[in-house]
CSV table of C-alpha atoms and ligand atoms in Angstrom, one decimal:
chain,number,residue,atom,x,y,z
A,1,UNK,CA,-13.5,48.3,-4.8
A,2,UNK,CA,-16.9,47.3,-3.8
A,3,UNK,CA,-18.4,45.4,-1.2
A,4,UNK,CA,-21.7,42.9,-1.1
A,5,UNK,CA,-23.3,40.4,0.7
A,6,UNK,CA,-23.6,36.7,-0.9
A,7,UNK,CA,-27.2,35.4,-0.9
A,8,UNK,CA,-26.8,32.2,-2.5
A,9,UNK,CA,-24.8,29.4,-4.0
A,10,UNK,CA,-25.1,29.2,-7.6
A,11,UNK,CA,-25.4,25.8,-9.5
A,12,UNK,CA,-21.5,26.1,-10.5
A,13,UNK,CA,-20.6,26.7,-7.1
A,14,UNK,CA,-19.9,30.5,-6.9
A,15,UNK,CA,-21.6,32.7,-4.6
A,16,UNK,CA,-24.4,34.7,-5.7
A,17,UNK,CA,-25.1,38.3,-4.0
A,18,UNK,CA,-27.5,41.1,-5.8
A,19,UNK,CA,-27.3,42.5,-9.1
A,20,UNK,CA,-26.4,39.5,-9.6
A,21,UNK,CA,-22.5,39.5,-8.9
A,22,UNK,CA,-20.7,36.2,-8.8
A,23,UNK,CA,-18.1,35.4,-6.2
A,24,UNK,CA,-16.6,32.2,-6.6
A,25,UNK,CA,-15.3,30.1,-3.4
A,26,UNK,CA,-17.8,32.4,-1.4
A,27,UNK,CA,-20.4,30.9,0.4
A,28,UNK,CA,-24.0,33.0,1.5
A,29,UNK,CA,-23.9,35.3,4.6
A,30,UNK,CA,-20.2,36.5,3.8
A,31,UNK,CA,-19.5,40.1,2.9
A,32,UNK,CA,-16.8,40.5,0.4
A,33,UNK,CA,-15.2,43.1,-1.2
A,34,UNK,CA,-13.4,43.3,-4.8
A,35,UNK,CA,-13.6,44.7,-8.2
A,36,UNK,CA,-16.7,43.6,-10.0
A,37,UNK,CA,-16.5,43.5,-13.7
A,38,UNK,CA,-19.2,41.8,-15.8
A,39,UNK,CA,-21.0,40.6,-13.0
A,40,UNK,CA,-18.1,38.9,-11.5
A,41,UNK,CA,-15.9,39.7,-8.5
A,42,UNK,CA,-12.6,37.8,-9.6
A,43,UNK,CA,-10.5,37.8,-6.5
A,44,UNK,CA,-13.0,38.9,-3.5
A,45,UNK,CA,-11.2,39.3,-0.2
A,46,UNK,CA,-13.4,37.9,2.3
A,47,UNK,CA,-14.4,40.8,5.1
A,48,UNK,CA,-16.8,39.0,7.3
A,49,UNK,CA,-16.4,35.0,7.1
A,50,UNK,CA,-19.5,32.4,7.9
A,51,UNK,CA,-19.2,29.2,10.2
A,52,UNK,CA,-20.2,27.2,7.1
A,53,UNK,CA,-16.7,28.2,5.9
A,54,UNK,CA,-13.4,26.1,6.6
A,55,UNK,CA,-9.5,25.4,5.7
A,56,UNK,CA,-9.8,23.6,2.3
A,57,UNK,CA,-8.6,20.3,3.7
A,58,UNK,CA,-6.5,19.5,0.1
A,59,UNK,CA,-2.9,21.3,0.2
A,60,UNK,CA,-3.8,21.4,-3.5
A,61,UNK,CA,-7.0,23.6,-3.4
A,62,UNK,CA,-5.9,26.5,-3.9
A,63,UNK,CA,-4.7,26.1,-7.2
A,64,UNK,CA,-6.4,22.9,-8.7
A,65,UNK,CA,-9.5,23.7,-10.4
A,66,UNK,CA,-10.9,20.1,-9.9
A,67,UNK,CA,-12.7,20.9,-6.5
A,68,UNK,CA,-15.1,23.8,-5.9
A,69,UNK,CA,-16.4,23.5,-2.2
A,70,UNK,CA,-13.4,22.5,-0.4
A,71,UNK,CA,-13.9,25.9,1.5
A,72,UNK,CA,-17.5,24.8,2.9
A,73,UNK,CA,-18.0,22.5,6.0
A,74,UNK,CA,-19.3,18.9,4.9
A,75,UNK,CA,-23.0,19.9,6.8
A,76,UNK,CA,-23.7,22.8,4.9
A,77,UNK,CA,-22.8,21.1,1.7
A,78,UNK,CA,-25.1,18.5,2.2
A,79,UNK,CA,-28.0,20.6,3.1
A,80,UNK,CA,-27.1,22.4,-0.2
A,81,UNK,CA,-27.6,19.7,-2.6
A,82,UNK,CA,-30.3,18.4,-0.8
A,83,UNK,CA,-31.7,21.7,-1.4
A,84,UNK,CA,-31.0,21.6,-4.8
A,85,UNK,CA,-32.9,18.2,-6.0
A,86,UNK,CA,-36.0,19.7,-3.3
A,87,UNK,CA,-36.2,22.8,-5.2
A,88,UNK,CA,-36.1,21.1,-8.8
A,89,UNK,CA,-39.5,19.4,-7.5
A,90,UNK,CA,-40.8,22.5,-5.9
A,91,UNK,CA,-40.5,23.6,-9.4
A,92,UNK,CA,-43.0,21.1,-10.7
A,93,UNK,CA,-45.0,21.4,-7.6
A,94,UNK,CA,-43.1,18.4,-6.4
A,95,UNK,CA,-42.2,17.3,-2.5
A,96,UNK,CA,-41.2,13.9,-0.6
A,97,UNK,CA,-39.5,12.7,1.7
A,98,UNK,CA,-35.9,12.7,1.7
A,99,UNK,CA,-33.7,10.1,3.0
A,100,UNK,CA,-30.3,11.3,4.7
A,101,UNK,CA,-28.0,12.3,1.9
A,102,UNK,CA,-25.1,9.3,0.8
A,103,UNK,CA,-21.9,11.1,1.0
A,104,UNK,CA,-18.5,9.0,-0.8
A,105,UNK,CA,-15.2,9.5,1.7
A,106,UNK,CA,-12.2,11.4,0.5
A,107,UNK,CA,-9.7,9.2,-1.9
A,108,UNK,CA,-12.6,7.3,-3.0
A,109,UNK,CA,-13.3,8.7,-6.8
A,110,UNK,CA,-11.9,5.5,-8.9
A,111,UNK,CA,-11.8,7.3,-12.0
A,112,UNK,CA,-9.9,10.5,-12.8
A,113,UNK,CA,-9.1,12.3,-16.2
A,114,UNK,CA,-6.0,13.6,-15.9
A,115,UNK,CA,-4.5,16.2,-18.2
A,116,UNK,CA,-1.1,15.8,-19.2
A,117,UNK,CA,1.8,18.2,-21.5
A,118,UNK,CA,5.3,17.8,-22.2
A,119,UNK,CA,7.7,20.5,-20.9
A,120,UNK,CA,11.4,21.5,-21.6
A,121,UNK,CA,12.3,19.3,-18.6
A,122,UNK,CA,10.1,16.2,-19.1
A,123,UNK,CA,6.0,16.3,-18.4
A,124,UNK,CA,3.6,17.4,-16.2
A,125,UNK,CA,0.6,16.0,-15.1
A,126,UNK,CA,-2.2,17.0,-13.0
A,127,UNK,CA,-5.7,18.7,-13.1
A,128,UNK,CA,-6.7,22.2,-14.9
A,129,UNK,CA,-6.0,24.8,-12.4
A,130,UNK,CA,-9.4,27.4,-11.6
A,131,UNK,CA,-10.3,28.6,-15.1
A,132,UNK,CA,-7.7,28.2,-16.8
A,133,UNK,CA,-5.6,25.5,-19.2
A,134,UNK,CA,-2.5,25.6,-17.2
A,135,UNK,CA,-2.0,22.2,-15.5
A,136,UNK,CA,-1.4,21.3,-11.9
A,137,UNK,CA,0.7,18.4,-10.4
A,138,UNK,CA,-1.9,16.8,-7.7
A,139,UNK,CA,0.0,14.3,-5.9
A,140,UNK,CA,-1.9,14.6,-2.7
A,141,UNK,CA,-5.2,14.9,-4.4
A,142,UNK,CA,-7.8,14.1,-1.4
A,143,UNK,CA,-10.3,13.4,-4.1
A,144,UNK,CA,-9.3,9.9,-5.8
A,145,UNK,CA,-8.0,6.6,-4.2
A,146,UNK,CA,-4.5,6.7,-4.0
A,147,UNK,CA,-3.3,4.6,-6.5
A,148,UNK,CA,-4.8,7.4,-9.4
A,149,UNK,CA,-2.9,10.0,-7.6
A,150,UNK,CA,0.2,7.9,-7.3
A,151,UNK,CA,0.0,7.3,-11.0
A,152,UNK,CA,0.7,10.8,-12.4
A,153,UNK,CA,4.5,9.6,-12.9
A,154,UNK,CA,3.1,7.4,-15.3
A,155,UNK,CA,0.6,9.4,-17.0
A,156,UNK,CA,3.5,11.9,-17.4
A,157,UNK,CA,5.6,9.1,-18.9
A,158,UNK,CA,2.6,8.5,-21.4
A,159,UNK,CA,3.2,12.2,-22.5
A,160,UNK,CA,6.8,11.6,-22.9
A,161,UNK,CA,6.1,8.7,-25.0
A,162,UNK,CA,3.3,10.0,-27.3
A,163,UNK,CA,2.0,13.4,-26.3
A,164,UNK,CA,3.5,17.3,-27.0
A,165,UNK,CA,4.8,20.3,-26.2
A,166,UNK,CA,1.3,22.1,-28.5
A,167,UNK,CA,-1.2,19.9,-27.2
A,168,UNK,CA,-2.5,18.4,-24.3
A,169,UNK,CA,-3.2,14.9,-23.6
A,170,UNK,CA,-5.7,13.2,-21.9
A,171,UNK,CA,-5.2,10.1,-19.4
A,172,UNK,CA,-8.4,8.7,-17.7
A,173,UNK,CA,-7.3,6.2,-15.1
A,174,UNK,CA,-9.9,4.2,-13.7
A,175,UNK,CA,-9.1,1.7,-10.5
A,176,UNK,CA,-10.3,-2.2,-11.8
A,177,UNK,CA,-9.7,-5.5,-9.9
A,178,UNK,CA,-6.7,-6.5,-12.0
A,179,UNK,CA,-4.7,-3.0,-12.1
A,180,UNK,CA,-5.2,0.5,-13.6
A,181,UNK,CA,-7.3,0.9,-16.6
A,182,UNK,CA,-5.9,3.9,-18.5
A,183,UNK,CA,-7.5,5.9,-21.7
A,184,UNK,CA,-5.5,7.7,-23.5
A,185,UNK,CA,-6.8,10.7,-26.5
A,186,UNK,CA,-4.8,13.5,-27.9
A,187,UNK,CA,-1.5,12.0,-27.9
A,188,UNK,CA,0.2,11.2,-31.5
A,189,UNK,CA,-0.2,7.4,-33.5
A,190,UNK,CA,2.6,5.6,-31.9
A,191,UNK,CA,5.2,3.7,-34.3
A,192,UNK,CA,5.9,-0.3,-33.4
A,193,UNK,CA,8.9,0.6,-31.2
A,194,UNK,CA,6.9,3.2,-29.2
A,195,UNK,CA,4.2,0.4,-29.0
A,196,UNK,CA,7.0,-1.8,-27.2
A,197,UNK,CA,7.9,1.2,-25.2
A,198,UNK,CA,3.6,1.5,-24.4
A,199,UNK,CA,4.0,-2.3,-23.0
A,200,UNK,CA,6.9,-1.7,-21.4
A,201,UNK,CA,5.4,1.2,-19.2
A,202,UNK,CA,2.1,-0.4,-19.1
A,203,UNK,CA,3.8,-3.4,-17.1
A,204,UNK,CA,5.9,-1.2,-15.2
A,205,UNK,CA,2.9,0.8,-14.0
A,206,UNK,CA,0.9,-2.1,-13.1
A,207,UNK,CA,-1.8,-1.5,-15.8
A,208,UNK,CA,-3.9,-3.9,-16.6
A,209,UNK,CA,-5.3,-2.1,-20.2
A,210,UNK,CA,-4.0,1.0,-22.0
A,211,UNK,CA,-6.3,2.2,-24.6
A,212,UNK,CA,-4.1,4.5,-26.8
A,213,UNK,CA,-7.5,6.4,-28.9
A,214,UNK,CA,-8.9,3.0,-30.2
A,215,UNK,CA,-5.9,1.0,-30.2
A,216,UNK,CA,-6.1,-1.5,-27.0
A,217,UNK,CA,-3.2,-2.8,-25.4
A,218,UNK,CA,-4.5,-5.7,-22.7
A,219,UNK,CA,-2.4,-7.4,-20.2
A,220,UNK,CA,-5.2,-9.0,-18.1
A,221,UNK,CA,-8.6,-8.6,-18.3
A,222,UNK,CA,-9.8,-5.2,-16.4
A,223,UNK,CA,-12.5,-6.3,-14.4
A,224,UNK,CA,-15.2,-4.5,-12.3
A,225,UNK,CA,-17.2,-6.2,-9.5
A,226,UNK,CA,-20.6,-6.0,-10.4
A,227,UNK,CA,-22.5,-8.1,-7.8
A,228,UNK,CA,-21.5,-11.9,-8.2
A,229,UNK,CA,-19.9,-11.1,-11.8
A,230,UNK,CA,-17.2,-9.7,-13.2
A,231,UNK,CA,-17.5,-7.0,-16.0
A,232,UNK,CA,-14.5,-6.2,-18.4
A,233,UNK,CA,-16.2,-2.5,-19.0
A,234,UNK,CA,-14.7,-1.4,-22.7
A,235,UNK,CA,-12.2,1.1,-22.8
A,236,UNK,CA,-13.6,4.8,-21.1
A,237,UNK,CA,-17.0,3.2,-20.3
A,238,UNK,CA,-19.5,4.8,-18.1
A,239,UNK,CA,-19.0,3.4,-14.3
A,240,UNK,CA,-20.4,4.9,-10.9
A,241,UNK,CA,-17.6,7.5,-9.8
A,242,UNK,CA,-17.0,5.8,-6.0
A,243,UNK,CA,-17.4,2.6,-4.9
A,244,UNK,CA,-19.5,4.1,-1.8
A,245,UNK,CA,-21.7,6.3,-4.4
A,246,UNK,CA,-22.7,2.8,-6.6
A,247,UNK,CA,-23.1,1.1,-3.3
A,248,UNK,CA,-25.7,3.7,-2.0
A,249,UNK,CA,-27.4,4.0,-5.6
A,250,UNK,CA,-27.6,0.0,-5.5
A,251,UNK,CA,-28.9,-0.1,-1.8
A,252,UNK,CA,-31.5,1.9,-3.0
A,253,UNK,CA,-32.3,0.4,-6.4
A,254,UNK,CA,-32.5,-3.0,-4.4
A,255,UNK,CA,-35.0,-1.9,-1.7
A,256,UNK,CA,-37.2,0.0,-4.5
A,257,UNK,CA,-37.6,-3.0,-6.6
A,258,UNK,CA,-38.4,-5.8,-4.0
A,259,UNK,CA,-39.5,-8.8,-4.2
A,260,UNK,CA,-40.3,-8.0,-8.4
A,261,UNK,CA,-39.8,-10.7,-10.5
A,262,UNK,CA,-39.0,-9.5,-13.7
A,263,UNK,CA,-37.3,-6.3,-14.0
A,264,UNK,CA,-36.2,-3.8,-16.7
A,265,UNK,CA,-33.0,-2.0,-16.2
A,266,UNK,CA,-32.9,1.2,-18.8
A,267,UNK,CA,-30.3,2.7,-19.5
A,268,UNK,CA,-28.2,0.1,-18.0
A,269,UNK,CA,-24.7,0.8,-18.7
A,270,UNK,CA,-22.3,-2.4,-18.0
A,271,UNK,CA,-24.7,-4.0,-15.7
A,272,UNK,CA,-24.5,-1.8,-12.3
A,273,UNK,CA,-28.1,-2.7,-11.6
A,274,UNK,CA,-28.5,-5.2,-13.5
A,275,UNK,CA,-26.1,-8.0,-12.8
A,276,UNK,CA,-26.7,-7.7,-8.6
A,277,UNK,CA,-30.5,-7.5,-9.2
A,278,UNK,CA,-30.2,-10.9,-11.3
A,279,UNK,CA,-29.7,-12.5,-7.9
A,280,UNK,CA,-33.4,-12.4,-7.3
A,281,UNK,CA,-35.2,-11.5,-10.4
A,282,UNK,CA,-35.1,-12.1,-14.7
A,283,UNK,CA,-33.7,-8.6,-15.5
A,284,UNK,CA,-34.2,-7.6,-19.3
A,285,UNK,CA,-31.0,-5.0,-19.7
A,286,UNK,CA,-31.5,-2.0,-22.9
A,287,UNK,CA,-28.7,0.5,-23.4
A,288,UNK,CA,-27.6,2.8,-26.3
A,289,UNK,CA,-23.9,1.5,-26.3
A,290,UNK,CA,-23.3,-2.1,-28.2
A,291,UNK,CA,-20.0,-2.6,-26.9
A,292,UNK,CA,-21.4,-2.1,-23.0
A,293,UNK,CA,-24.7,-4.3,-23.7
A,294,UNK,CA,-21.7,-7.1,-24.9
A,295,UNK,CA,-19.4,-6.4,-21.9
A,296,UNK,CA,-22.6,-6.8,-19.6
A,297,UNK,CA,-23.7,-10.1,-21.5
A,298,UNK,CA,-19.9,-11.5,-21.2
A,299,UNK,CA,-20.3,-10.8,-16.9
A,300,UNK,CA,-23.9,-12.5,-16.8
A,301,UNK,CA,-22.4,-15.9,-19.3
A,302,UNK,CA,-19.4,-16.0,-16.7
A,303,UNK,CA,-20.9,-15.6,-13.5
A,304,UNK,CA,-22.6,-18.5,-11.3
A,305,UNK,CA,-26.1,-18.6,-10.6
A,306,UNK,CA,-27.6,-15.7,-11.4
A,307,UNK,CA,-30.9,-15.3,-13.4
A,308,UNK,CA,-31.2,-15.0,-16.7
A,309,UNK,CA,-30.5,-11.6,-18.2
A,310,UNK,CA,-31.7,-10.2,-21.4
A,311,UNK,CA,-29.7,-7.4,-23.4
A,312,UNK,CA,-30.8,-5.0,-25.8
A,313,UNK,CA,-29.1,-2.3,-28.1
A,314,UNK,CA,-31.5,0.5,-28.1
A,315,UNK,CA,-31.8,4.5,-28.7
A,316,UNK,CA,-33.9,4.7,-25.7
A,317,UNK,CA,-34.6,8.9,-27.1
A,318,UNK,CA,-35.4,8.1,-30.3
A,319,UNK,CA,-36.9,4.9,-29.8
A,320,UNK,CA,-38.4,4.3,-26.1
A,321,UNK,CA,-39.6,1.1,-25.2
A,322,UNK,CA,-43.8,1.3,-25.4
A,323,UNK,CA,-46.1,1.1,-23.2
A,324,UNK,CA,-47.0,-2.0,-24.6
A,325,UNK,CA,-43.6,-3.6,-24.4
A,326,UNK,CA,-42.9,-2.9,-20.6
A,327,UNK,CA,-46.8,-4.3,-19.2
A,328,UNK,CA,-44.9,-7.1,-18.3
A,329,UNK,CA,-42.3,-6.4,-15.9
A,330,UNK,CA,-42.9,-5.9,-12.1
A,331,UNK,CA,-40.4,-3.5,-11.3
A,332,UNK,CA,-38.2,-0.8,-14.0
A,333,UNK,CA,-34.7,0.7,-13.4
A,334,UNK,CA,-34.2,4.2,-14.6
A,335,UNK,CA,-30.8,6.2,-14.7
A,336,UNK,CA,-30.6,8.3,-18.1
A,337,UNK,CA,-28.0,10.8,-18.6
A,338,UNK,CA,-28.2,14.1,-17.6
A,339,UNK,CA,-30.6,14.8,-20.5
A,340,UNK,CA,-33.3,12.6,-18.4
A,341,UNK,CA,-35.7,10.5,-20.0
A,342,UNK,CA,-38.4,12.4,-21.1
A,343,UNK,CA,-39.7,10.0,-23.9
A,344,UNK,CA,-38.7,7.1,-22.0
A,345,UNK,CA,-40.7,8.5,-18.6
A,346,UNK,CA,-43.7,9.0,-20.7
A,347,UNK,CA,-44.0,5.3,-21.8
A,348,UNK,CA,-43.5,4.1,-18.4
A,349,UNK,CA,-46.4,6.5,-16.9
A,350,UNK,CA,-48.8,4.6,-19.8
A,351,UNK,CA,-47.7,1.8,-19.1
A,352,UNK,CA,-48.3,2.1,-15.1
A,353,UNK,CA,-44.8,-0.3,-14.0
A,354,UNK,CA,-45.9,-1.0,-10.6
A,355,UNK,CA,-42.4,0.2,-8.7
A,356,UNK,CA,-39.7,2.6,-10.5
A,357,UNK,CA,-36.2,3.2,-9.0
A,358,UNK,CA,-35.4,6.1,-10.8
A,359,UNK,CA,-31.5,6.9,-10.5
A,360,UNK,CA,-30.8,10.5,-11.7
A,361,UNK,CA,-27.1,13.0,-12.2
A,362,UNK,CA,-29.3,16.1,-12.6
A,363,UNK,CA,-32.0,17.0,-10.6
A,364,UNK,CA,-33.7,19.6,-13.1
A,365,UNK,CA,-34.8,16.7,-15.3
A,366,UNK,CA,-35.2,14.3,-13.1
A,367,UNK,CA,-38.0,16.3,-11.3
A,368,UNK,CA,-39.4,17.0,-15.0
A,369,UNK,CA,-39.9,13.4,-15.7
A,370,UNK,CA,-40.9,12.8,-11.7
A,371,UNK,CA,-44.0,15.5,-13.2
A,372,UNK,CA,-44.5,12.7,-15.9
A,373,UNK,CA,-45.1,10.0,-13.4
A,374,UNK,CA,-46.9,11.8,-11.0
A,375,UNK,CA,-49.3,13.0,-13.1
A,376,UNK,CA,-50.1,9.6,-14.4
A,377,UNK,CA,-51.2,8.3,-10.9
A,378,UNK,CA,-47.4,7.3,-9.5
A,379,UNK,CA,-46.2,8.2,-6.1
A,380,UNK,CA,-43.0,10.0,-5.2
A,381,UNK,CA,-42.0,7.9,-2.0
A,382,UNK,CA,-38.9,9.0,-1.3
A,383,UNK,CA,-35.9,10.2,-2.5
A,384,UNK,CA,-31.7,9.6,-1.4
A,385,UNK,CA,-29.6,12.3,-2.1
A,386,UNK,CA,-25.9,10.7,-3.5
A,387,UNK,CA,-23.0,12.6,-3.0
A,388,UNK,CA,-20.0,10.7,-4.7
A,389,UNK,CA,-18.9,14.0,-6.5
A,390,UNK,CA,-17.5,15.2,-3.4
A,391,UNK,CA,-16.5,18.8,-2.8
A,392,UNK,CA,-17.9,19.3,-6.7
A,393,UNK,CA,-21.3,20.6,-7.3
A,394,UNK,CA,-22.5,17.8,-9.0
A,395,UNK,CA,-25.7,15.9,-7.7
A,396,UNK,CA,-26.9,12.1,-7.8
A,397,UNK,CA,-30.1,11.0,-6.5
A,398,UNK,CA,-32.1,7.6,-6.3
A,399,UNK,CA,-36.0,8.2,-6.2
A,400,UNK,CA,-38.6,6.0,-5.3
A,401,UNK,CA,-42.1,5.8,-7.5
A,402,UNK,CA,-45.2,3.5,-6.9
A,403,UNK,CA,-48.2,3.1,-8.8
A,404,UNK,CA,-51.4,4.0,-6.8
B,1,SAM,C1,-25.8,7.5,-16.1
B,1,SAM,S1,-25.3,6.1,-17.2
B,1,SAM,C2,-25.9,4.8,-16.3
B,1,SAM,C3,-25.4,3.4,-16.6
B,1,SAM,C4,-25.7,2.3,-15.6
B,1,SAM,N1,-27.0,2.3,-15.1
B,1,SAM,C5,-24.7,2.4,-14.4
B,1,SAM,O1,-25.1,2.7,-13.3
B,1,SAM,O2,-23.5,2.0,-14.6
B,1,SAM,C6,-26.3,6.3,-18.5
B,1,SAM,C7,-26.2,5.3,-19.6
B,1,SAM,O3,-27.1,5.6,-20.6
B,1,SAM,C8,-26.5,5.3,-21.9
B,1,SAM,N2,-27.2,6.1,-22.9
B,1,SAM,C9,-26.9,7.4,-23.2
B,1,SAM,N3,-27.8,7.9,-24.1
B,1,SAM,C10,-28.6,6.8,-24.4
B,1,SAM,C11,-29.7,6.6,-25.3
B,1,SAM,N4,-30.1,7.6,-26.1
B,1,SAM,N5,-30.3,5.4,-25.4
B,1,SAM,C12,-29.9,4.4,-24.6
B,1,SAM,N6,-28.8,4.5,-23.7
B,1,SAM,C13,-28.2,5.7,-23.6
B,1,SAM,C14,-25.0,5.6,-21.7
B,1,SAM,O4,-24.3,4.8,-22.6
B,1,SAM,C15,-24.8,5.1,-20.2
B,1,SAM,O5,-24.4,3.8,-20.2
């Protein structure tokens, strides 16, 4: 047995004291005691607890692996990840001001990926429990909107139907205006009577779409809200995790891009930014996915009087838009993955865009390609801190440039 002091919170959440040793669901000031082995304390028993620390609010914490900071109290959680995106800048030399961080509600994630296995009995459903493959049953998850948590009977019947005893399957459930859109992978090809059996559950679930791997089942149209249209996102698509989170992002986006006229909107997904920006301004829309770009171009054809929107397939690593090719917009959207945009950035700093909002999942190479701007003559103005990964470690900013 051995007892330390945690100094920090590590990026995946544990605690961090000297040597280093990693504690998880520690948080800095607490002295702990346990057997360290490979620079982990697996079980620590917690001597001396901090204020920051409180009663995991979720009944399911203590097993589920899907939340790591239930233990912390909401204020020092925020601090962290602000602290987080202001050291990623630090790091480049980097510092602005920083708007009060966004934070999504509990039961407000509309997308979960559930994991799923079939048992002697029947099926479970649930979440991973802390490092390991054994699955959970969450049915008071305090993470996602209640109907995702009240579907676990059905993603338990989809493992009935199609998944087994060997291997896990996969359900993503994501909330749309027209009933659950589900996504199923790892489960076996289904014959036609297991097909009418897929309907059958489907309908008695309230789904409006099962994707079974790539074979789509439709009932009605799964539609997102996406300012004054309505998106049918294909099957697993990339959306905003919360409602609150894309609201916040948009807020920002909005109030960064002004009064431009004709905006750019890379790496635009189904039309997030796009589509409620087109209420004011031409927006010219480039993403890597075809299928997205045609689900965004469907929204913008349906909807009433928005402006036009442009959409173009594009590689935006391989192939950035130039320098050349952006001169004429007033205003550009940014929100790469988390590998950033690092070729795309460097375009954008020639080109000298007059206003970026920069939308960003990882702060490490956000702040790299913040360097790229900077140095070219842009201005960090600000930056909101999005938390709609709550109780995760995960962090989402919107950041501000103008050109001096
Ligand atoms: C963080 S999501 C943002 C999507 C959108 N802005 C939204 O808020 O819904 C990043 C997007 O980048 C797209 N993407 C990933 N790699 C890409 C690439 N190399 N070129 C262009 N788009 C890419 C993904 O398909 C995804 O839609």
């Amino acid at each position: 047995m051995e007892q330390v002091t945690i100094e920090r919170l590590g990026h995946q959440g544990d605690g961090i004291a000297p040597g280093p040793v990693f504690v998880p669901g520690t948080l800095p000031g607490e002295v702990v005691e346990g057997v360290i082995d490979g620079g982990r304390m697996a079980a620590p028993r917690i001597v001396t607890p901090v204020d920051t620390r409180v009663k995991p609010p979720c009944r399911h914490a203590k097993s589920c692996g899907g939340c790591q900071l239930q233990h912390a109290r909401d204020d020092f959680v925020a601090d962290w990840k602000t602290g987080v995106v202001r050291h990623a800048l630090a790091a480049h030399g980097l510092d602005t001001e920083f708007r009060p961080i966004a934070v999504s509600p509990p039961q407000s994630r509309r997308r979960a990926s559930f994991s799923a296995r079939r048992t002697r009995k029947g099926a479970l459903a649930g979440f991973h429990m802390k490092g390991s493959d054994v699955i959970v049953s969450v049915p008071d998850c305090l993470l996602v909107q209640p109907e995702l948590a009240q579907a676990l009977p059905l993603v338990e019947a989809l493992s009935m139907l199609g998944g087994s005893r060997k291997d896990e399957l996969s359900v993503t459930l994501t909330v749309s205006a027209t009933g659950l859109d589900a996504h199923v992978s790892g489960g076996k090809p289904l014959d036609p009577t297991e097909e009418m059996q897929l309907a059958e559950l489907a309908r008695r679930h309230g789904c409006a779409r099962i994707a079974w791997d790539d074979e789509v089942m439709t009932l009605r149209p799964a539609q997102q809200a996406m300012g004054a249209a309505r998106v049918v996102p294909p099957p697993g698509a990339f959306l905003q995790a919360t409602p609150q989170g894309e609201t916040a992002l948009l807020g920002a986006v909005t109030e960064i891009v002004g009064t431009a006229a004709h905006v750019v909107d890379l790496f635009a997904g189904c039309g997030t930014f796009a589509l409620p920006l087109a209420e004011k301004a031409r927006v010219h829309a480039v993403e890597g996915d075809r299928a997205m770009t045609v689900a965004l171009d469907k929204g913008w054809r349906m909807a009433q009087g928005l402006r036009l929107v442009t959409t173009e397939v594009r590689d935006l690593f391989r192939e950035p838009l130039i320098a050349e090719d952006l001169t004429r917009f007033d205003a550009a959207v940014i929100d790469p993955p988390r590998a950033g945009a690092e070729a795309q950035c460097h375009q954008l700093a020639r080109a000298a865009v007059p206003r970026i909002a920069h939308v960003s999942c990882n702060p490490v190479t956000f702040a790299r390609d913040a360097a790229t701007l900077v140095a070219a003559g842009y201005t960090l103005d600000w930056v909101q801190v999005v938390d709609q990964f709550r109780w995760s470690t995960h962090v989402e900013l919107a950041a501000a440039f103008t050109h001096r």
